[in-house]
CSV table of C-alpha atoms in Angstrom, one decimal:
chain,number,residue,atom,x,y,z
P,1,UNK,CA,-77.0,-18.9,-5.7
P,2,UNK,CA,-75.4,-16.6,-3.2
P,3,UNK,CA,-76.5,-16.4,0.4
P,4,UNK,CA,-78.0,-12.9,-0.2
P,5,UNK,CA,-78.0,-10.0,-2.6
P,6,UNK,CA,-74.6,-8.5,-2.7
P,7,UNK,CA,-73.4,-6.1,-1.4
P,8,UNK,CA,-75.0,-6.8,1.9
P,9,UNK,CA,-74.3,-6.5,5.6
P,10,UNK,CA,-75.5,-10.1,5.7
P,11,UNK,CA,-73.1,-11.5,3.1
P,12,UNK,CA,-70.1,-9.3,3.7
P,13,UNK,CA,-70.1,-10.0,7.4
P,14,UNK,CA,-70.3,-13.7,6.7
P,15,UNK,CA,-67.5,-13.7,4.2
P,16,UNK,CA,-65.2,-11.4,6.1
P,17,UNK,CA,-65.7,-13.0,9.5
P,18,UNK,CA,-62.7,-14.8,11.1
P,19,UNK,CA,-62.9,-18.4,9.9
P,20,UNK,CA,-60.1,-19.4,12.1
P,21,UNK,CA,-62.3,-19.1,15.2
P,22,UNK,CA,-61.7,-21.8,17.8
P,23,UNK,CA,-63.9,-24.7,17.0
P,24,UNK,CA,-64.3,-27.9,18.9
P,25,UNK,CA,-62.8,-30.6,16.9
P,26,UNK,CA,-62.9,-34.4,17.4
P,27,UNK,CA,-59.5,-35.7,18.6
P,28,UNK,CA,-59.8,-38.7,16.4
P,29,UNK,CA,-61.8,-39.2,13.2
P,30,UNK,CA,-64.5,-41.7,13.8
P,31,UNK,CA,-67.1,-43.5,11.8
P,32,UNK,CA,-67.3,-45.6,8.7
P,33,UNK,CA,-67.6,-44.5,5.1
P,34,UNK,CA,-71.2,-45.5,5.2
P,35,UNK,CA,-73.7,-45.4,8.0
P,36,UNK,CA,-73.8,-49.0,9.3
P,37,UNK,CA,-75.0,-50.7,12.4
P,38,UNK,CA,-72.6,-52.0,15.0
P,39,UNK,CA,-74.4,-55.2,15.3
P,40,UNK,CA,-71.9,-57.2,17.4
P,41,UNK,CA,-71.5,-54.4,20.0
P,42,UNK,CA,-75.3,-53.8,20.1
P,43,UNK,CA,-75.8,-57.4,21.0
P,44,UNK,CA,-73.3,-57.2,23.8
P,45,UNK,CA,-74.7,-53.9,25.0
P,46,UNK,CA,-78.2,-55.4,25.2
P,47,UNK,CA,-76.9,-57.9,27.7
P,48,UNK,CA,-75.5,-55.1,29.9
P,49,UNK,CA,-78.3,-52.5,29.7
P,50,UNK,CA,-82.0,-53.0,30.4
P,51,UNK,CA,-84.4,-52.7,27.5
P,52,UNK,CA,-86.8,-50.2,29.0
P,53,UNK,CA,-86.2,-46.5,28.4
P,54,UNK,CA,-85.0,-44.1,31.2
P,55,UNK,CA,-88.1,-42.2,30.5
P,56,UNK,CA,-90.1,-45.3,31.6
P,57,UNK,CA,-89.0,-45.0,35.2
P,58,UNK,CA,-91.9,-44.5,37.6
P,59,UNK,CA,-90.9,-40.9,38.3
P,60,UNK,CA,-90.7,-40.0,34.7
P,61,UNK,CA,-93.1,-37.3,33.5
P,62,UNK,CA,-96.0,-38.7,31.5
P,63,UNK,CA,-97.0,-37.3,28.2
P,64,UNK,CA,-99.6,-34.5,28.6
P,65,UNK,CA,-101.9,-33.6,25.8
P,66,UNK,CA,-101.1,-30.1,24.6
P,67,UNK,CA,-103.1,-27.4,23.0
P,68,UNK,CA,-102.3,-27.0,19.2
P,69,UNK,CA,-100.6,-23.6,19.7
P,70,UNK,CA,-98.4,-24.5,22.7
P,71,UNK,CA,-94.7,-25.1,22.0
P,72,UNK,CA,-94.3,-28.8,21.5
P,73,UNK,CA,-93.0,-31.1,24.3
P,74,UNK,CA,-92.7,-34.8,23.5
P,75,UNK,CA,-91.8,-37.9,25.5
P,76,UNK,CA,-89.5,-40.6,24.1
P,77,UNK,CA,-89.3,-44.3,24.9
P,78,UNK,CA,-86.6,-46.8,24.0
P,79,UNK,CA,-87.0,-48.4,20.6
P,80,UNK,CA,-87.5,-52.1,20.1
P,81,UNK,CA,-83.8,-52.4,19.2
P,82,UNK,CA,-81.0,-49.9,19.5
P,83,UNK,CA,-79.4,-51.1,16.2
P,84,UNK,CA,-79.4,-48.1,14.0
P,85,UNK,CA,-80.3,-47.8,10.3
P,86,UNK,CA,-80.4,-44.9,7.9
P,87,UNK,CA,-83.8,-43.1,7.9
P,88,UNK,CA,-83.1,-39.8,6.0
P,89,UNK,CA,-80.4,-38.6,3.8
P,90,UNK,CA,-80.5,-35.5,1.6
P,91,UNK,CA,-77.6,-34.0,-0.3
P,92,UNK,CA,-77.4,-30.4,-1.3
P,93,UNK,CA,-76.4,-29.8,-5.0
P,94,UNK,CA,-75.4,-26.8,-7.0
P,95,UNK,CA,-73.4,-25.2,-4.2
P,96,UNK,CA,-72.0,-21.7,-4.9
P,97,UNK,CA,-68.3,-20.9,-4.7
P,98,UNK,CA,-68.8,-19.5,-1.2
P,99,UNK,CA,-70.8,-20.9,1.7
P,100,UNK,CA,-74.4,-22.0,1.8
P,101,UNK,CA,-76.0,-21.7,5.2
P,102,UNK,CA,-78.4,-24.1,6.8
P,103,UNK,CA,-79.7,-22.4,10.0
P,104,UNK,CA,-82.8,-24.6,10.6
P,105,UNK,CA,-83.4,-28.2,11.6
P,106,UNK,CA,-86.7,-29.5,12.9
P,107,UNK,CA,-88.3,-33.0,13.1
P,108,UNK,CA,-91.7,-34.6,13.5
P,109,UNK,CA,-92.7,-38.3,13.5
P,110,UNK,CA,-92.9,-38.3,9.7
P,111,UNK,CA,-90.5,-35.6,8.5
P,112,UNK,CA,-87.1,-34.0,8.9
P,113,UNK,CA,-87.4,-30.3,7.9
P,114,UNK,CA,-84.4,-28.2,6.8
P,115,UNK,CA,-84.0,-24.5,6.4
P,116,UNK,CA,-81.3,-23.7,3.8
P,117,UNK,CA,-80.6,-20.4,2.1
P,118,UNK,CA,-84.0,-19.1,0.9
P,119,UNK,CA,-86.1,-22.2,1.3
P,120,UNK,CA,-87.6,-24.7,3.7
P,121,UNK,CA,-87.8,-28.4,2.7
P,122,UNK,CA,-89.4,-31.4,4.4
P,123,UNK,CA,-87.9,-34.9,3.9
P,124,UNK,CA,-89.9,-38.1,4.6
P,125,UNK,CA,-88.5,-40.4,7.3
P,126,UNK,CA,-88.2,-43.6,5.4
P,127,UNK,CA,-85.6,-46.3,4.9
P,128,UNK,CA,-82.6,-44.1,3.9
P,129,UNK,CA,-84.3,-42.6,0.8
P,130,UNK,CA,-83.8,-39.1,-0.3
P,131,UNK,CA,-87.6,-38.5,-0.5
P,132,UNK,CA,-88.6,-34.8,-0.5
P,133,UNK,CA,-92.2,-34.4,0.7
P,134,UNK,CA,-92.4,-30.6,0.0
P,135,UNK,CA,-90.3,-27.6,-0.7
P,136,UNK,CA,-91.2,-24.0,0.1
P,137,UNK,CA,-89.3,-21.2,-1.6
P,138,UNK,CA,-89.2,-18.1,0.6
P,139,UNK,CA,-89.1,-14.5,-0.6
P,140,UNK,CA,-85.6,-14.1,0.7
P,141,UNK,CA,-82.8,-15.8,2.6
P,142,UNK,CA,-83.4,-17.0,6.2
P,143,UNK,CA,-82.3,-14.5,8.8
P,144,UNK,CA,-83.5,-16.0,12.1
P,145,UNK,CA,-85.1,-19.3,13.2
P,146,UNK,CA,-86.5,-20.7,16.4
P,147,UNK,CA,-85.5,-24.2,17.5
P,148,UNK,CA,-89.2,-24.8,18.5
P,149,UNK,CA,-92.4,-25.7,16.8
P,150,UNK,CA,-96.0,-25.8,18.0
P,151,UNK,CA,-97.7,-29.0,19.1
P,152,UNK,CA,-99.4,-29.2,15.7
P,153,UNK,CA,-96.1,-28.6,13.9
P,154,UNK,CA,-95.9,-25.0,12.9
P,155,UNK,CA,-93.0,-22.6,13.2
P,156,UNK,CA,-91.8,-19.2,12.1
P,157,UNK,CA,-88.7,-17.9,10.3
P,158,UNK,CA,-87.5,-14.3,9.6
P,159,UNK,CA,-86.3,-13.6,6.1
P,160,UNK,CA,-84.4,-11.0,4.1
P,161,UNK,CA,-86.5,-10.1,1.1
P,162,UNK,CA,-85.0,-7.9,-1.7
P,163,UNK,CA,-85.6,-4.2,-1.2
P,164,UNK,CA,-85.9,-1.5,-3.8
P,165,UNK,CA,-84.4,2.0,-3.7
P,166,UNK,CA,-82.2,3.1,-0.9
P,167,UNK,CA,-82.7,-0.1,1.1
P,168,UNK,CA,-81.4,-2.3,-1.7
P,169,UNK,CA,-78.4,-4.4,-0.8
P,170,UNK,CA,-78.5,-3.5,2.9
P,171,UNK,CA,-79.5,-7.0,4.0
P,172,UNK,CA,-82.6,-5.9,6.0
P,173,UNK,CA,-84.4,-8.8,7.6
P,174,UNK,CA,-87.9,-7.3,8.0
P,175,UNK,CA,-90.4,-10.1,7.2
P,176,UNK,CA,-91.6,-13.0,9.2
P,177,UNK,CA,-93.2,-16.1,7.8
P,178,UNK,CA,-95.3,-18.7,9.7
P,179,UNK,CA,-95.3,-22.2,8.2
P,180,UNK,CA,-97.1,-25.5,8.6
P,181,UNK,CA,-94.2,-28.0,8.7
P,182,UNK,CA,-96.4,-31.0,7.9
P,183,UNK,CA,-97.4,-29.6,4.5
P,184,UNK,CA,-94.9,-26.8,3.7
P,185,UNK,CA,-97.8,-24.4,3.4
P,186,UNK,CA,-97.1,-20.7,4.2
P,187,UNK,CA,-99.8,-19.7,6.7
P,188,UNK,CA,-99.1,-16.0,6.8
P,189,UNK,CA,-96.3,-13.5,6.1
P,190,UNK,CA,-95.9,-10.0,7.7
P,191,UNK,CA,-93.6,-7.1,7.3
P,192,UNK,CA,-92.1,-6.2,10.7
P,193,UNK,CA,-92.7,-2.5,11.6
P,194,UNK,CA,-89.7,-0.2,11.9
P,195,UNK,CA,-87.2,-3.0,11.2
P,196,UNK,CA,-84.8,-0.9,9.1
P,197,UNK,CA,-81.9,-2.1,11.3
P,198,UNK,CA,-82.8,-5.8,11.6
P,199,UNK,CA,-80.0,-7.9,10.2
P,200,UNK,CA,-78.9,-11.5,10.4
P,201,UNK,CA,-76.5,-10.5,13.1
P,202,UNK,CA,-79.0,-9.1,15.6
P,203,UNK,CA,-82.4,-10.6,14.8
P,204,UNK,CA,-83.9,-13.1,17.3
P,205,UNK,CA,-87.1,-15.1,17.1
P,206,UNK,CA,-89.0,-17.1,19.7
P,207,UNK,CA,-92.3,-19.0,20.0
P,208,UNK,CA,-94.6,-19.3,23.0
P,209,UNK,CA,-98.2,-20.3,23.4
P,210,UNK,CA,-100.1,-18.6,20.5
P,211,UNK,CA,-97.5,-16.0,19.9
P,212,UNK,CA,-94.5,-15.3,17.6
P,213,UNK,CA,-92.1,-12.7,19.0
P,214,UNK,CA,-89.1,-11.1,17.2
P,215,UNK,CA,-86.5,-8.6,18.4
P,216,UNK,CA,-83.6,-7.0,16.7
P,217,UNK,CA,-82.0,-4.6,19.2
P,218,UNK,CA,-83.7,-1.6,17.7
P,219,UNK,CA,-87.3,-2.7,18.0
P,220,UNK,CA,-89.5,-5.7,18.5
P,221,UNK,CA,-92.9,-7.1,17.5
P,222,UNK,CA,-95.2,-9.9,18.4
P,223,UNK,CA,-97.9,-11.6,16.3
P,224,UNK,CA,-100.8,-13.9,17.0
P,225,UNK,CA,-100.1,-17.3,15.6
P,226,UNK,CA,-103.6,-18.0,14.4
P,227,UNK,CA,-104.3,-14.8,12.5
P,228,UNK,CA,-100.9,-13.1,12.0
P,229,UNK,CA,-102.3,-10.0,13.7
P,230,UNK,CA,-99.8,-7.8,15.4
P,231,UNK,CA,-100.2,-8.0,19.2
P,232,UNK,CA,-97.7,-5.4,20.3
P,233,UNK,CA,-94.4,-3.7,19.3
P,234,UNK,CA,-91.6,-1.5,20.6
P,235,UNK,CA,-89.5,1.1,18.8
P,236,UNK,CA,-86.1,2.7,19.3
P,237,UNK,CA,-85.4,3.9,22.8
P,238,UNK,CA,-82.8,4.0,25.6
P,239,UNK,CA,-83.6,0.4,26.4
P,240,UNK,CA,-84.3,-2.3,23.8
P,241,UNK,CA,-85.3,-5.9,23.7
P,242,UNK,CA,-82.3,-7.8,22.3
P,243,UNK,CA,-84.0,-11.2,22.0
P,244,UNK,CA,-86.3,-13.7,23.6
P,245,UNK,CA,-86.5,-17.2,25.0
P,246,UNK,CA,-89.8,-19.0,24.4
P,247,UNK,CA,-91.5,-22.2,25.2
P,248,UNK,CA,-93.8,-22.4,28.3
P,249,UNK,CA,-93.1,-18.7,28.9
P,250,UNK,CA,-91.7,-15.6,27.2
P,251,UNK,CA,-88.5,-14.2,28.6
P,252,UNK,CA,-87.0,-11.0,27.2
P,253,UNK,CA,-83.4,-9.8,27.3
P,254,UNK,CA,-83.3,-6.0,27.6
P,255,UNK,CA,-80.2,-3.9,27.0
P,256,UNK,CA,-79.8,-0.3,28.1
P,257,UNK,CA,-76.9,1.8,26.8
P,258,UNK,CA,-74.1,0.8,24.5
P,259,UNK,CA,-70.8,-1.0,24.5
P,260,UNK,CA,-69.0,-1.4,27.8
P,261,UNK,CA,-71.5,0.9,29.6
P,262,UNK,CA,-74.4,-1.3,28.7
P,263,UNK,CA,-76.7,-2.6,31.5
P,264,UNK,CA,-78.9,-5.7,31.1
P,265,UNK,CA,-82.2,-6.8,32.7
P,266,UNK,CA,-84.3,-9.9,32.1
P,267,UNK,CA,-88.1,-9.7,32.1
P,268,UNK,CA,-90.8,-12.2,32.0
P,269,UNK,CA,-93.5,-10.9,29.6
P,270,UNK,CA,-97.2,-11.3,29.2
P,271,UNK,CA,-96.9,-12.7,25.7
P,272,UNK,CA,-100.2,-11.3,24.5
P,273,UNK,CA,-99.5,-7.7,25.7
P,274,UNK,CA,-95.7,-7.4,26.0
P,275,UNK,CA,-96.1,-6.1,29.5
P,276,UNK,CA,-93.5,-7.3,32.1
P,277,UNK,CA,-94.7,-9.5,34.9
P,278,UNK,CA,-91.3,-9.2,36.8
P,279,UNK,CA,-87.9,-7.8,36.1
P,280,UNK,CA,-84.5,-9.1,37.2
P,281,UNK,CA,-81.6,-6.6,37.1
P,282,UNK,CA,-78.3,-8.1,35.9
P,283,UNK,CA,-75.3,-7.0,37.9
P,284,UNK,CA,-73.2,-4.2,36.4
P,285,UNK,CA,-70.0,-5.2,34.6
P,286,UNK,CA,-71.6,-8.1,32.7
P,287,UNK,CA,-70.4,-8.2,29.1
P,288,UNK,CA,-73.2,-10.3,27.7
P,289,UNK,CA,-76.3,-12.3,28.6
P,290,UNK,CA,-78.0,-15.3,27.0
P,291,UNK,CA,-81.4,-16.9,27.8
P,292,UNK,CA,-81.1,-20.7,27.4
P,293,UNK,CA,-84.5,-21.2,29.1
P,294,UNK,CA,-87.6,-19.3,29.9
P,295,UNK,CA,-89.3,-21.8,32.2
P,296,UNK,CA,-87.5,-22.3,34.5
P,297,UNK,CA,-85.8,-19.0,33.9
P,298,UNK,CA,-82.0,-19.5,33.4
P,299,UNK,CA,-79.5,-16.8,32.4
P,300,UNK,CA,-76.0,-17.4,31.1
P,301,UNK,CA,-73.8,-14.4,31.8
P,302,UNK,CA,-70.3,-13.2,30.7
P,303,UNK,CA,-69.1,-11.5,33.8
P,304,UNK,CA,-65.8,-9.7,32.9
P,305,UNK,CA,-65.1,-12.2,30.1
P,306,UNK,CA,-66.0,-13.0,26.5
P,307,UNK,CA,-67.1,-16.5,27.5
P,308,UNK,CA,-70.0,-17.5,29.8
P,309,UNK,CA,-68.7,-17.4,33.4
P,310,UNK,CA,-71.9,-18.3,35.3
P,311,UNK,CA,-75.4,-19.6,35.0
P,312,UNK,CA,-78.1,-17.8,37.1
P,313,UNK,CA,-81.4,-19.5,37.9
P,314,UNK,CA,-84.4,-17.5,38.8
P,315,UNK,CA,-87.8,-18.1,40.4
P,316,UNK,CA,-90.4,-18.2,37.6
P,317,UNK,CA,-93.1,-16.6,39.7
P,318,UNK,CA,-91.3,-13.4,40.8
P,319,UNK,CA,-87.9,-13.3,39.2
P,320,UNK,CA,-85.9,-13.7,42.4
P,321,UNK,CA,-82.4,-15.2,42.0
P,322,UNK,CA,-82.3,-18.9,43.1
P,323,UNK,CA,-78.8,-19.9,42.5
P,324,UNK,CA,-75.5,-19.0,40.7
P,325,UNK,CA,-73.5,-21.8,39.1
P,326,UNK,CA,-69.9,-21.2,38.0
P,327,UNK,CA,-69.1,-22.3,34.5
P,328,UNK,CA,-65.4,-22.7,35.2
P,329,UNK,CA,-64.5,-26.0,33.5
P,330,UNK,CA,-67.7,-26.1,31.4
P,331,UNK,CA,-68.7,-25.3,27.9
P,332,UNK,CA,-72.3,-24.3,27.6
P,333,UNK,CA,-71.4,-22.8,24.1
P,334,UNK,CA,-73.9,-20.0,24.4
P,335,UNK,CA,-73.9,-17.9,21.2
P,336,UNK,CA,-71.8,-20.6,19.4
P,337,UNK,CA,-74.2,-21.1,16.5
P,338,UNK,CA,-71.3,-22.4,14.4
P,339,UNK,CA,-71.7,-19.8,11.8
P,340,UNK,CA,-69.1,-17.1,11.0
P,341,UNK,CA,-70.6,-14.9,13.7
P,342,UNK,CA,-73.7,-14.7,15.9
P,343,UNK,CA,-76.1,-15.2,13.0
P,344,UNK,CA,-79.7,-16.4,12.8
P,345,UNK,CA,-80.6,-15.7,16.4
P,346,UNK,CA,-78.2,-16.5,19.2
P,347,UNK,CA,-79.8,-15.2,22.4
P,348,UNK,CA,-81.5,-18.5,23.4
P,349,UNK,CA,-79.1,-20.9,21.8
P,350,UNK,CA,-76.5,-22.8,24.0
P,351,UNK,CA,-75.8,-26.1,22.3
P,352,UNK,CA,-73.7,-27.3,25.2
P,353,UNK,CA,-76.5,-26.8,27.7
P,354,UNK,CA,-80.0,-28.3,28.2
P,355,UNK,CA,-82.5,-27.1,30.8
P,356,UNK,CA,-85.2,-29.4,32.2
P,357,UNK,CA,-87.9,-28.6,34.7
P,358,UNK,CA,-85.8,-29.0,37.8
P,359,UNK,CA,-82.4,-30.0,36.4
P,360,UNK,CA,-80.0,-28.4,34.0
P,361,UNK,CA,-77.2,-30.2,32.2
P,362,UNK,CA,-74.0,-28.7,30.9
P,363,UNK,CA,-71.1,-30.1,28.9
P,364,UNK,CA,-67.7,-30.0,30.5
P,365,UNK,CA,-64.5,-28.9,28.7
P,366,UNK,CA,-62.5,-31.6,27.0
P,367,UNK,CA,-59.8,-33.5,28.8
P,368,UNK,CA,-56.3,-33.7,27.3
P,369,UNK,CA,-55.6,-37.0,28.9
P,370,UNK,CA,-55.9,-40.0,26.6
P,371,UNK,CA,-56.8,-42.4,29.3
P,372,UNK,CA,-59.7,-40.3,30.8
P,373,UNK,CA,-63.2,-39.6,29.6
P,374,UNK,CA,-63.1,-37.1,26.7
P,375,UNK,CA,-65.6,-35.0,28.6
P,376,UNK,CA,-68.7,-35.3,30.8
P,377,UNK,CA,-72.2,-33.9,31.1
P,378,UNK,CA,-73.0,-32.6,34.6
P,379,UNK,CA,-76.5,-32.2,36.1
P,380,UNK,CA,-77.3,-29.3,38.4
P,381,UNK,CA,-80.3,-28.8,40.6
P,382,UNK,CA,-82.0,-25.7,39.3
P,383,UNK,CA,-83.2,-24.4,42.6
P,384,UNK,CA,-80.1,-25.0,44.7
P,385,UNK,CA,-77.4,-24.9,42.0
P,386,UNK,CA,-75.7,-28.0,43.4
P,387,UNK,CA,-74.4,-30.9,41.4
P,388,UNK,CA,-76.9,-33.7,40.9
P,389,UNK,CA,-75.0,-36.3,38.9
P,390,UNK,CA,-72.6,-36.7,36.0
P,391,UNK,CA,-72.5,-38.7,32.8
P,392,UNK,CA,-69.0,-39.4,31.6
P,393,UNK,CA,-67.9,-39.9,28.1
P,394,UNK,CA,-65.3,-42.4,27.1
P,395,UNK,CA,-61.7,-41.8,26.0
P,396,UNK,CA,-61.9,-40.0,22.7
P,397,UNK,CA,-65.7,-40.2,22.8
P,398,UNK,CA,-67.3,-36.8,23.7
P,399,UNK,CA,-70.9,-36.6,25.0
P,400,UNK,CA,-73.3,-33.8,24.1
P,401,UNK,CA,-76.6,-33.1,25.8
P,402,UNK,CA,-79.4,-33.0,23.3
P,403,UNK,CA,-82.7,-32.5,25.1
P,404,UNK,CA,-84.6,-33.0,28.3
P,405,UNK,CA,-87.2,-35.7,28.4
P,406,UNK,CA,-89.4,-35.9,31.5
P,407,UNK,CA,-87.1,-36.3,34.5
P,408,UNK,CA,-84.2,-37.4,32.3
P,409,UNK,CA,-81.8,-36.3,29.6
P,410,UNK,CA,-81.1,-37.6,26.1
P,411,UNK,CA,-77.4,-37.4,25.1
P,412,UNK,CA,-75.3,-38.1,22.0
P,413,UNK,CA,-72.0,-39.9,22.3
P,414,UNK,CA,-69.6,-39.6,19.5
P,415,UNK,CA,-67.9,-42.5,17.7
P,416,UNK,CA,-64.2,-43.2,18.2
P,417,UNK,CA,-63.4,-45.5,15.3
P,418,UNK,CA,-64.8,-48.2,13.0
P,419,UNK,CA,-65.5,-50.5,15.9
P,420,UNK,CA,-66.9,-48.3,18.7
P,421,UNK,CA,-70.2,-46.7,17.4
P,422,UNK,CA,-71.8,-43.4,18.1
P,423,UNK,CA,-74.8,-43.7,20.4
P,424,UNK,CA,-77.9,-41.9,21.6
P,425,UNK,CA,-78.4,-42.6,25.3
P,426,UNK,CA,-81.1,-41.7,27.8
P,427,UNK,CA,-79.9,-40.9,31.3
P,428,UNK,CA,-81.7,-40.3,34.5
P,429,UNK,CA,-79.5,-38.3,36.9
P,430,UNK,CA,-81.6,-39.2,39.9
P,431,UNK,CA,-81.0,-43.0,39.5
P,432,UNK,CA,-77.9,-42.7,37.4
P,433,UNK,CA,-79.6,-45.2,35.1
P,434,UNK,CA,-78.7,-45.1,31.4
P,435,UNK,CA,-80.4,-46.8,28.5
P,436,UNK,CA,-79.2,-47.0,24.9
P,437,UNK,CA,-81.5,-45.8,22.3
P,438,UNK,CA,-79.5,-46.0,19.1
P,439,UNK,CA,-76.0,-47.3,18.0
P,440,UNK,CA,-74.7,-46.3,14.6
P,441,UNK,CA,-71.8,-44.8,12.6
P,442,UNK,CA,-71.7,-41.6,10.7
P,443,UNK,CA,-70.0,-41.2,7.3
P,444,UNK,CA,-66.3,-40.7,8.0
P,445,UNK,CA,-65.9,-37.5,6.0
P,446,UNK,CA,-68.8,-35.8,7.7
P,447,UNK,CA,-68.5,-37.1,11.3
P,448,UNK,CA,-66.4,-34.2,12.6
P,449,UNK,CA,-68.8,-31.5,11.4
P,450,UNK,CA,-72.0,-33.3,12.2
P,451,UNK,CA,-71.0,-34.4,15.7
P,452,UNK,CA,-69.6,-31.1,16.9
P,453,UNK,CA,-72.4,-29.1,18.4
P,454,UNK,CA,-70.8,-25.8,17.3
P,455,UNK,CA,-70.7,-26.9,13.6
P,456,UNK,CA,-73.7,-29.2,13.4
P,457,UNK,CA,-77.3,-29.3,14.6
P,458,UNK,CA,-78.4,-32.5,16.3
P,459,UNK,CA,-82.1,-33.2,17.0
P,460,UNK,CA,-83.6,-36.3,18.6
P,461,UNK,CA,-87.3,-36.8,18.0
P,462,UNK,CA,-89.7,-39.7,17.8
P,463,UNK,CA,-87.1,-42.3,18.0
P,464,UNK,CA,-84.8,-40.8,15.4
P,465,UNK,CA,-81.7,-38.7,15.6
P,466,UNK,CA,-81.0,-36.1,12.9
P,467,UNK,CA,-77.8,-34.3,12.0
P,468,UNK,CA,-77.4,-31.2,9.8
P,469,UNK,CA,-74.3,-29.1,9.1
P,470,UNK,CA,-74.8,-25.4,9.8
P,471,UNK,CA,-72.6,-24.4,6.9
P,472,UNK,CA,-72.0,-26.2,3.6
P,473,UNK,CA,-69.2,-25.7,1.1
P,474,UNK,CA,-68.5,-27.6,-2.1
P,475,UNK,CA,-65.5,-29.7,-2.5
P,476,UNK,CA,-62.7,-27.8,-4.2
P,477,UNK,CA,-61.6,-30.9,-6.2
P,478,UNK,CA,-65.2,-31.9,-7.0
P,479,UNK,CA,-67.2,-28.7,-7.2
P,480,UNK,CA,-70.2,-30.3,-8.8
P,481,UNK,CA,-70.5,-33.1,-6.3
P,482,UNK,CA,-73.5,-32.7,-3.9
P,483,UNK,CA,-72.8,-32.1,-0.2
P,484,UNK,CA,-74.6,-33.8,2.7
P,485,UNK,CA,-77.3,-31.5,4.1
P,486,UNK,CA,-79.2,-33.7,6.6
P,487,UNK,CA,-78.9,-37.3,7.8
P,488,UNK,CA,-81.3,-39.2,10.1
P,489,UNK,CA,-80.9,-42.5,11.9
P,490,UNK,CA,-83.7,-44.6,13.4
P,491,UNK,CA,-84.0,-48.1,14.8
P,492,UNK,CA,-83.7,-51.1,12.6
P,493,UNK,CA,-86.2,-52.9,14.9
P,494,UNK,CA,-86.3,-56.6,15.4
P,495,UNK,CA,-86.6,-57.6,11.8
P,496,UNK,CA,-84.3,-60.4,10.5
């Protein structure tokens, strides 16, 4: 099956995009042909590192009970053993001649959930089995996703249904679906008003407490999670919402004007009414803006360049600027969704950057020196903009920030070879304490795509790390062979 009904703005833009775009590549291929534990190194590492999790420090944020419709925030602890074992593996079969897109990856304590083409599927977290718990076929291909889910495991996707008449084949993404990720049940589906120019290239989706918000640069709409009732909407005008960042608050990116004359502002919205609580006016001359975090509010701006040049942190109560952090030497990777263009919602997606409550963590550019760390993750104080610690990779082993956890950060370190394993590590920038969570190897043929945050999606949740490629293509020599879609690793525990 093709990605969408041809001819389509969706499919044509994907197929004609420049596939020679600069992608971060591993400098050496790492991993073994099968995912195996690095038992000898694990034993040695346990002698060097304490067994408690970084999140177990006294100053770590305790788990707070959330309302069901709040955006989920979980707290991790170190597993009984960091020796990794395969927990989930699903292969995608019957791939078309072109590209099959997989824009969504979520995880709970029991399931890994994947969004691929025109369906969502949940896979049970078990001992390496390909065990599908449920499959939900959607009424069209996925156009936009949120990385978030609610505390009771619900999320939304925007889809591109087939359209009759004059709209046929135009790739319009004008329906939103709200789904229970535990069961795969569709809770409600709504047609977005005035979304005649909503495409995979400009549609963004965000969740905040009780609200689903969608913007497409020519309009926007918000729905109540419980009922699917429309709360508010905007239509075409001189200034339009380009996208949102969700979570503990709802932040809107507003664009006025077109092309090089465009001006941007960022607003914190009342999610139930759409009314702004405060507005921050972005300086003139900025080429693009991303919203990696709504609370605390953080902007990533392209000031006179096509890449992010600065991060700007704001006060969440009134929108005043707190600090500006230069991104010279860093790779926040904002907008780098790994697809052949800014597809599936890019305004809030910066896979090289993680924002916590009072720290933000950004990935540095790679070093060309073979005897130096491949790169590092640097922590910055959100209020002051000053450096607050760094976590260095190893030669040929890049580190990638995955998620904040209380006062700390969870990182992924790539494998170098058959001996040195990949790792998930918890790090507290205040104490510089690091604790290993998992050691493992990824399949050699897939390590490059899965470990690269531009090409792969990486999620750590409930003691498991999950990997999924954003794009899947069949092997030219073996076109009928299935292709890896999602892989998960958990702790082998203390069994013997």
